[in-house]
Each structure stands twice: as C-alpha cells, then as structure tokens.
Coordinates of C-alpha atoms in Angstrom, one line a residue:
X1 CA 15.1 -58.2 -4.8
X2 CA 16.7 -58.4 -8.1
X3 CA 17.1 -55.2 -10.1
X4 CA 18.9 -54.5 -13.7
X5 CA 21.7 -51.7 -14.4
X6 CA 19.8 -48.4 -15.0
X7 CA 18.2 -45.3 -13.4
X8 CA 17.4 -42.3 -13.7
X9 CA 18.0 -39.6 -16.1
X10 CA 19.3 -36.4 -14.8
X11 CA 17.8 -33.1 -16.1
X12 CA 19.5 -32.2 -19.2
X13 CA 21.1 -35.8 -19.6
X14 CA 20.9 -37.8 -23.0
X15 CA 19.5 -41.2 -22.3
X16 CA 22.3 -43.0 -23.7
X17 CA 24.7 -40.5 -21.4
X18 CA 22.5 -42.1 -19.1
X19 CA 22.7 -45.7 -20.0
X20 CA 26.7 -45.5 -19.7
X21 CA 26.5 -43.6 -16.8
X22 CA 24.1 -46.0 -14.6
X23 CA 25.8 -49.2 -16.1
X24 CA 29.5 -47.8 -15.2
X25 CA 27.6 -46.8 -11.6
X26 CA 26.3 -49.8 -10.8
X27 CA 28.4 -52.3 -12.7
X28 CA 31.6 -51.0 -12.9
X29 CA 31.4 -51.8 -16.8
X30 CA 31.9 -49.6 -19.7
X31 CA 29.8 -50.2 -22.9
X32 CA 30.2 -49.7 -26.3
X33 CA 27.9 -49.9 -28.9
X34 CA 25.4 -48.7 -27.5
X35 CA 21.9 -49.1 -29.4
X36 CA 18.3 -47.9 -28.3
X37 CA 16.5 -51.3 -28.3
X38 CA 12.8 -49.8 -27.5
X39 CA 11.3 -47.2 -25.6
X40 CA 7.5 -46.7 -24.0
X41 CA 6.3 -43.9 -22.4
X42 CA 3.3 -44.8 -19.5
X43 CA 1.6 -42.6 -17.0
X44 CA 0.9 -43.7 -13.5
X45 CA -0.2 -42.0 -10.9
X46 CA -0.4 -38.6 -12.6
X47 CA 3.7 -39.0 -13.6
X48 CA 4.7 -39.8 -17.3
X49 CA 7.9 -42.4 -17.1
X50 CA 9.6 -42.7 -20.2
X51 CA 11.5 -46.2 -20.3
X52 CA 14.5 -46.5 -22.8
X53 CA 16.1 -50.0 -23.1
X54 CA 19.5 -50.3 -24.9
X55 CA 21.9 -53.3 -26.3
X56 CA 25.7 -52.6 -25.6
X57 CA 28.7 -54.8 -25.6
X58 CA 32.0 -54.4 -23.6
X59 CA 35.4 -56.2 -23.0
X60 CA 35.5 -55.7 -19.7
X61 CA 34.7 -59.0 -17.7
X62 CA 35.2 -57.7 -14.1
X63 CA 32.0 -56.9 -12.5
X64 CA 32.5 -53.9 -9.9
X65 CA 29.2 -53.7 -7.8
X66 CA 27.8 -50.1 -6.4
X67 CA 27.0 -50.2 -2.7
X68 CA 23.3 -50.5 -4.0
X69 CA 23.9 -53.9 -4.8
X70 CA 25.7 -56.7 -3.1
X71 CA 25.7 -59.4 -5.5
X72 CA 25.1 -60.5 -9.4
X73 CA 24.0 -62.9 -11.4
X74 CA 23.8 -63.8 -15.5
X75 CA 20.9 -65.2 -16.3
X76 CA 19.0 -65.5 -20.0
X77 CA 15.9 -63.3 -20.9
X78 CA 13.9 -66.3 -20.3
X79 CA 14.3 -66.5 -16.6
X80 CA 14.0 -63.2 -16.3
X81 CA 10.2 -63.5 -15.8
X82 CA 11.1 -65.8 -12.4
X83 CA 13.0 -63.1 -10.3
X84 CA 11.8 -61.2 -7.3
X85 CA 12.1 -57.9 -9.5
X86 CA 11.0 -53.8 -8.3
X87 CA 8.0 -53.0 -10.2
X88 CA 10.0 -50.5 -12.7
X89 CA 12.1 -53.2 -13.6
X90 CA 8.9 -55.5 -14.5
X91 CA 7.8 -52.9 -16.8
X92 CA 11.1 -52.7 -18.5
X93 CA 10.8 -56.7 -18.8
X94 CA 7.4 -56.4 -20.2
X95 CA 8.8 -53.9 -22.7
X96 CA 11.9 -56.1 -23.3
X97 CA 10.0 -59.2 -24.0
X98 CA 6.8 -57.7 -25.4
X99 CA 6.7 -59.1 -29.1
X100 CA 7.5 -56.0 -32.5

C-alpha cells in the first residue's frame, strides 16, 4: 500500500512538533513553513481521531526513507484518489480534497 508522511502524536506533543517529527522520520526531510491546512475530528469505533493536515516547504531534495517504507513516489493531488491507500490515509484525502 501507499501511505503519506505522518503519524501519530505523542502525549504532550504539539501537532506541528508532530508534523516535523513524522515527516523528518519517515522522509528524511525537514520542513519549514509549516501551516495547519485543515483539521477534522471523527469518532469510530468508540475512539475520537483528530486529523491535522499541514502545507510545508523545504530545500532539501534527498529523500531518506524510514524502514517503514521502501520506496516513493510524487504524484499530484489528483491521482491521489487512484492509490492502494490505509484507511486513515483515505480520510486525510477526503479531508484534503473535501471542498471550504
């Protein structure tokens, strides 16, 4: 399956903390800039998952993947929708493409 740089947040841990944390993780990139894009909150299965999505840039151009992963891909936010993706990641799509 395909997945998208992100995780979990760790108790006490800032989502943005987070989003540079998981993105340097799994990436080996560092971001700057970072901005929250949108959030949701949904409940499933008796759980609450809160779902932050952020916009970042960087200089860096050498991708460094985690042992989760064993390769990458670019790919625009229109073919997004055609990937084998975990179902968290298609709720973050859904939030990431979801019309304002």
């Amino acid at each position: 399956m395909w997945d998208l740089p992100g995780g979990i947040v760790e108790d006490g841990e800032d989502p943005e903390e987070a989003a540079r944390r998981e993105t340097l993780e799994e990436t080996g990139l560092a971001i700057d800039n970072l901005a929250k894009f949108r959030e949701r909150t949904t409940q499933k299965g008796g759980r609450t998952h809160r779902y932050v999505l952020f916009t970042a840039t960087t200089n860096e151009t050498d991708i460094r993947l985690s042992y989760e992963h064993d390769k990458y891909m670019w790919v625009r936010n229109s073919d997004l929708e055609a990937l084998d993706l975990p179902e968290r990641m298609k709720v973050a799509l859904e939030i990431l493409t979801a019309p304002e």
